[in-house]
Short mmCIF file of C-alpha atoms in Angstrom, two decimals:
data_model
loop_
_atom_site.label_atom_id
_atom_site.label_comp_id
_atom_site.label_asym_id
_atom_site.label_seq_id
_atom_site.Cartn_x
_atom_site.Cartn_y
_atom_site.Cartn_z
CA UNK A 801 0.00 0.00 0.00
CA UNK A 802 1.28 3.53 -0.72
CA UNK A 803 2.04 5.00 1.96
CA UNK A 804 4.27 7.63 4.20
CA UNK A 805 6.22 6.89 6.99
CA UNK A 806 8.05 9.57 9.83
CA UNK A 807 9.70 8.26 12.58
CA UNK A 808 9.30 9.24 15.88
CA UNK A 809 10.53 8.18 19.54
CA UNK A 810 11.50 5.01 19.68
CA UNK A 811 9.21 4.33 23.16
CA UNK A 812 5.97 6.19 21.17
CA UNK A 813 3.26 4.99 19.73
CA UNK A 814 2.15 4.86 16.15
CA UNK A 815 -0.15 6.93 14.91
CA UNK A 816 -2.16 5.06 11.56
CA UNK A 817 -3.15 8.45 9.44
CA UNK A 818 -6.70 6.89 7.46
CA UNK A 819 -7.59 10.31 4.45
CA UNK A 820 -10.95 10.86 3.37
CA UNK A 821 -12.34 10.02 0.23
CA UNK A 822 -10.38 11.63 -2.77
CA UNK A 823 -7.33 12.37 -0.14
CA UNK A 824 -3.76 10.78 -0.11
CA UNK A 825 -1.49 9.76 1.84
CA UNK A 826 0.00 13.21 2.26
CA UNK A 827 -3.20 14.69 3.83
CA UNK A 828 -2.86 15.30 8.00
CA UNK A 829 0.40 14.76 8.25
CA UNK A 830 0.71 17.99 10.35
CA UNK A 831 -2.06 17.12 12.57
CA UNK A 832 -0.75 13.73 13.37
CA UNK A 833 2.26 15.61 14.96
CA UNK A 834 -0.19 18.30 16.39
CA UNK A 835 -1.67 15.44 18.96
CA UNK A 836 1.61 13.59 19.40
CA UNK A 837 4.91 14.99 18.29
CA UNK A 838 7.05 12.05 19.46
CA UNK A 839 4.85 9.52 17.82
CA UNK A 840 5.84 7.32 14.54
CA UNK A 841 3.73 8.47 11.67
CA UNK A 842 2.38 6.21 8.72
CA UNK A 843 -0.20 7.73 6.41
CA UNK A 844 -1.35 5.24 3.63
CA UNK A 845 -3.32 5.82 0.41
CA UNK A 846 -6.61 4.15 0.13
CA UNK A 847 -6.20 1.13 -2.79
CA UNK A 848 -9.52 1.63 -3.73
CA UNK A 849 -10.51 4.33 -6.49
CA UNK A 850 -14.07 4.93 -7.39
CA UNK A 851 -14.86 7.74 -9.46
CA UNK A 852 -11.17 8.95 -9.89
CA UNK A 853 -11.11 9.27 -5.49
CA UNK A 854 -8.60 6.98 -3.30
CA UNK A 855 -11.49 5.15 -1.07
CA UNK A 856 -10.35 2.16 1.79
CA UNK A 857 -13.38 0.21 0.46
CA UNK A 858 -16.07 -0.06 -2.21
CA UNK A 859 -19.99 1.16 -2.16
CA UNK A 860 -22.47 -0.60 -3.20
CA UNK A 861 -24.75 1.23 -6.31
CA UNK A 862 -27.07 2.67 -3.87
CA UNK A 863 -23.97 4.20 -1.98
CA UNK A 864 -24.06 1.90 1.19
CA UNK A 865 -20.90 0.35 2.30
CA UNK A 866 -20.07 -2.85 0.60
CA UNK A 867 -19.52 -5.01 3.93
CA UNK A 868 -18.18 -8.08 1.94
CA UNK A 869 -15.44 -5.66 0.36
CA UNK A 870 -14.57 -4.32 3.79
CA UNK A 871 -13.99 -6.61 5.72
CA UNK A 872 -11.21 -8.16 3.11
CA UNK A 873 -10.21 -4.20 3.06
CA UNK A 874 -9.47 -3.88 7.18
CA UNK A 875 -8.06 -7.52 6.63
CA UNK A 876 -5.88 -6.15 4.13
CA UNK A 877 -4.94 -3.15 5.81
CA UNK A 878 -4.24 -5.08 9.10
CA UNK A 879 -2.14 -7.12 7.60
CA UNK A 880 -0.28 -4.22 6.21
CA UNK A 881 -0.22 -2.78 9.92
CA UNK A 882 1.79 -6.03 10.37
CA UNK A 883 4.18 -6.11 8.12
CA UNK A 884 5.27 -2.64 8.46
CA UNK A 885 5.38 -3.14 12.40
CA UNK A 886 8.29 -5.48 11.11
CA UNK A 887 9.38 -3.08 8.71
CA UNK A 888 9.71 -0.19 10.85
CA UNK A 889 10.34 -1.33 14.02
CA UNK A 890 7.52 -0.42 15.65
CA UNK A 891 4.95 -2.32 18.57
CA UNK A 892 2.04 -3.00 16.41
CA UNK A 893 0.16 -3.59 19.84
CA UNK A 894 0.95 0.54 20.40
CA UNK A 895 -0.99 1.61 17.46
CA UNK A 896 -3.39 4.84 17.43
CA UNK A 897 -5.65 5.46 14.66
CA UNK A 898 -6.38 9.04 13.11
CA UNK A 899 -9.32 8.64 9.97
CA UNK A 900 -11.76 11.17 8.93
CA UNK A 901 -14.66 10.53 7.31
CA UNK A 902 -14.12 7.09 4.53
CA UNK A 903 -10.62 6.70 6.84
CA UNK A 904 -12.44 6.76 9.89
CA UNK A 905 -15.45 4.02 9.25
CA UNK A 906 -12.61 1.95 8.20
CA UNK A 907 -10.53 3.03 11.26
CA UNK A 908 -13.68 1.95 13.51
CA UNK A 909 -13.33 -1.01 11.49
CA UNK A 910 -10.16 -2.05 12.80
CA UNK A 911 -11.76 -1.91 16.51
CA UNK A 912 -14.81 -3.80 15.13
CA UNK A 913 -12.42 -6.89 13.95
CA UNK A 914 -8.74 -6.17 15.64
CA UNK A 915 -8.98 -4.50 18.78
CA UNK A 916 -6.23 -5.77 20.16
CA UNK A 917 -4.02 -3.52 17.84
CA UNK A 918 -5.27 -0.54 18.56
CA UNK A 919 -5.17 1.44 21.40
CA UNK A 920 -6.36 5.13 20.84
CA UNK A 921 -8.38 5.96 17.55
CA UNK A 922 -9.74 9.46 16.57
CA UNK A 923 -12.58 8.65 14.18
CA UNK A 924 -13.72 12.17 12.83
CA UNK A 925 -17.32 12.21 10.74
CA UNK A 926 -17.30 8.01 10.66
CA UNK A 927 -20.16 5.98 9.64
CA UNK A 928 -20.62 2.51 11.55
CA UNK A 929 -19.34 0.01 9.30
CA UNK A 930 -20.79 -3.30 10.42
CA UNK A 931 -23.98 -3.26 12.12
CA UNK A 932 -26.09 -6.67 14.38
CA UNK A 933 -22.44 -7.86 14.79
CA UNK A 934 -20.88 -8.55 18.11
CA UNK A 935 -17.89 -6.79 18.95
CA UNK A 936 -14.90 -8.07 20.71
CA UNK A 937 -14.14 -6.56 24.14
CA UNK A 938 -12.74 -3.01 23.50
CA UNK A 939 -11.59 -2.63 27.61
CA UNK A 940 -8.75 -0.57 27.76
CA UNK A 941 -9.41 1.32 24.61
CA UNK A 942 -9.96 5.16 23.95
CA UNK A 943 -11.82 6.37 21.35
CA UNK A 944 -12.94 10.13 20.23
CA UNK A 945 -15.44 10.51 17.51
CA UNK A 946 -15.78 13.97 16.27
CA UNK A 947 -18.97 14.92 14.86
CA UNK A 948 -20.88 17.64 12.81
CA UNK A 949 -24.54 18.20 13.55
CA UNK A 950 -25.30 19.59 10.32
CA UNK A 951 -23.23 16.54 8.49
CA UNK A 952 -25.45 15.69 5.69
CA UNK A 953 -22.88 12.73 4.97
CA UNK A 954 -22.34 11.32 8.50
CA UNK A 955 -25.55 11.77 10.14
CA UNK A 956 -25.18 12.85 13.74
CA UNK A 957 -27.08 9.30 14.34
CA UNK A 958 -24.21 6.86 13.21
CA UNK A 959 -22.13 9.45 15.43
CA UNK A 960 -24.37 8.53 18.16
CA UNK A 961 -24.60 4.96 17.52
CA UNK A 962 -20.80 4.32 17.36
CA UNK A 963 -20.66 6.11 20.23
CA UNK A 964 -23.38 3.82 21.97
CA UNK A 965 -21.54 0.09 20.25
CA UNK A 966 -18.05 1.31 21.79
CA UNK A 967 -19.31 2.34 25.09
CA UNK A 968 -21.52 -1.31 25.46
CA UNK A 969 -18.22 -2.78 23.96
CA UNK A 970 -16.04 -1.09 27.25
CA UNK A 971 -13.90 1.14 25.41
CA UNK A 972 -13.54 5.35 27.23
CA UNK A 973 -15.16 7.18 24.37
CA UNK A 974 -15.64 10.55 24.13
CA UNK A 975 -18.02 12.23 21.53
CA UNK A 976 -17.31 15.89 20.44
CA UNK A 977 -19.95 18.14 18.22
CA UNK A 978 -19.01 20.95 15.90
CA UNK A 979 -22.07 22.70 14.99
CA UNK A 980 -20.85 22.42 11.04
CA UNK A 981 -21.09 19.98 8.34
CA UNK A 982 -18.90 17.73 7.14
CA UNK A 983 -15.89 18.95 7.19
CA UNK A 984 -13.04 18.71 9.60
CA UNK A 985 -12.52 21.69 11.38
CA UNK A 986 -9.08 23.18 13.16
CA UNK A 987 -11.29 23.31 16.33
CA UNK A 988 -12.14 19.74 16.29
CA UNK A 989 -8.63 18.54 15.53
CA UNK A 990 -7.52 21.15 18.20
CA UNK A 991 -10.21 19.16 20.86
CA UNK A 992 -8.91 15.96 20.10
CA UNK A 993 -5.70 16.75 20.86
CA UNK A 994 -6.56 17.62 24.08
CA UNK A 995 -8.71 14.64 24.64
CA UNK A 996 -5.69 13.03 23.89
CA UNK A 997 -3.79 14.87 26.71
CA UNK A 998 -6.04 14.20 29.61
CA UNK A 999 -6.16 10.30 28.13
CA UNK A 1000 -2.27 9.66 28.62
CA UNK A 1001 -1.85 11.46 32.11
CA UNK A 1002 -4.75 9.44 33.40
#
């Protein structure tokens, strides 16, 4: 998978940077190091195009998510997480997970089916990728999800549901609103970062 990778401290976590649709791997590089500066960065490219756009997964023709196609997707990109935890040199049980929007339903798809390698995820404007599915025991895991309440693509209800399945699954989750759209704002990134904060000194 395309992808970019920054080293960090070599006791620090690493911080999985998931773009939105039609982004690359380039795209919030600078506010990975705004929540953690000593973290390990790597930012990969979505494999899937649709439309011209770098997606992590396909849509079905009504524009649902195709589930079939992502869970072989988060399998893929696990396995990714895997090999460049060999790669790089870093502890893939250490990992946090930064997605907005198509990165961050595919981030919360990671929790969904491999909990156990992440420990931190911001998931700004996500959808909920699996639904009636059990999820494994998410105990020990943070999670912010930042939400708009005018998002016309990520209704404030799959905000509130993922919020709901993490909480039941035992994860610390804490649910921020911007009173905007869709779009990722400097404020929210700012709020996450200091989510962050209060999470490590705790």
């Amino acid at each position: 998978m395309k992808h970019i990778f920054q080293s960090g401290s070599s006791t620090g976590p690493t911080m999985l940077i998931l773009h939105g649709s039609g982004g690359t791997e380039k795209d919030f590089l600078e506010a990975g190091r705004l929540i953690d500066p000593g973290a390990n960065i790597l930012s990969v490219r979505g494999n899937v195009v649709e439309d011209g756009m770098h997606r992590y997964f396909a849509r079905l023709s009504d524009g649902s998510i195709d589930e079939k196609d992502l869970i072989f997707r988060t399998q893929q990109l696990h396995q990714f997480l895997e090999e460049s935890a060999g790669r790089y040199n870093f502890d893939l049980h250490q990992v946090l997970v930064f997605g907005y929007s198509n990165g961050a339903t595919m981030g919360a798809s990671l929790l969904f089916h491999y909990a156990r390698s992440v420990t931190r995820a911001f998931l700004h404007h996500p959808m909920v990728p699996r639904r009636d599915v059990p999820l494994p025991s998410l105990s020990g895991s943070s999670i912010f999800i930042g939400a708009g309440t005018n998002d016309p693509i990520c209704l404030p209800e799959e905000a509130e549901t993922l919020y709901r399945l993490f909480e039941e699954a035992g994860a610390f989750v804490e649910l921020y609103w911007e009173h905007e759209g869709h779009q990722l704002t400097t404020e929210e990134i700012k709020a996450g970062a200091a989510w962050y904060q209060r999470v490590i000194q705790e």
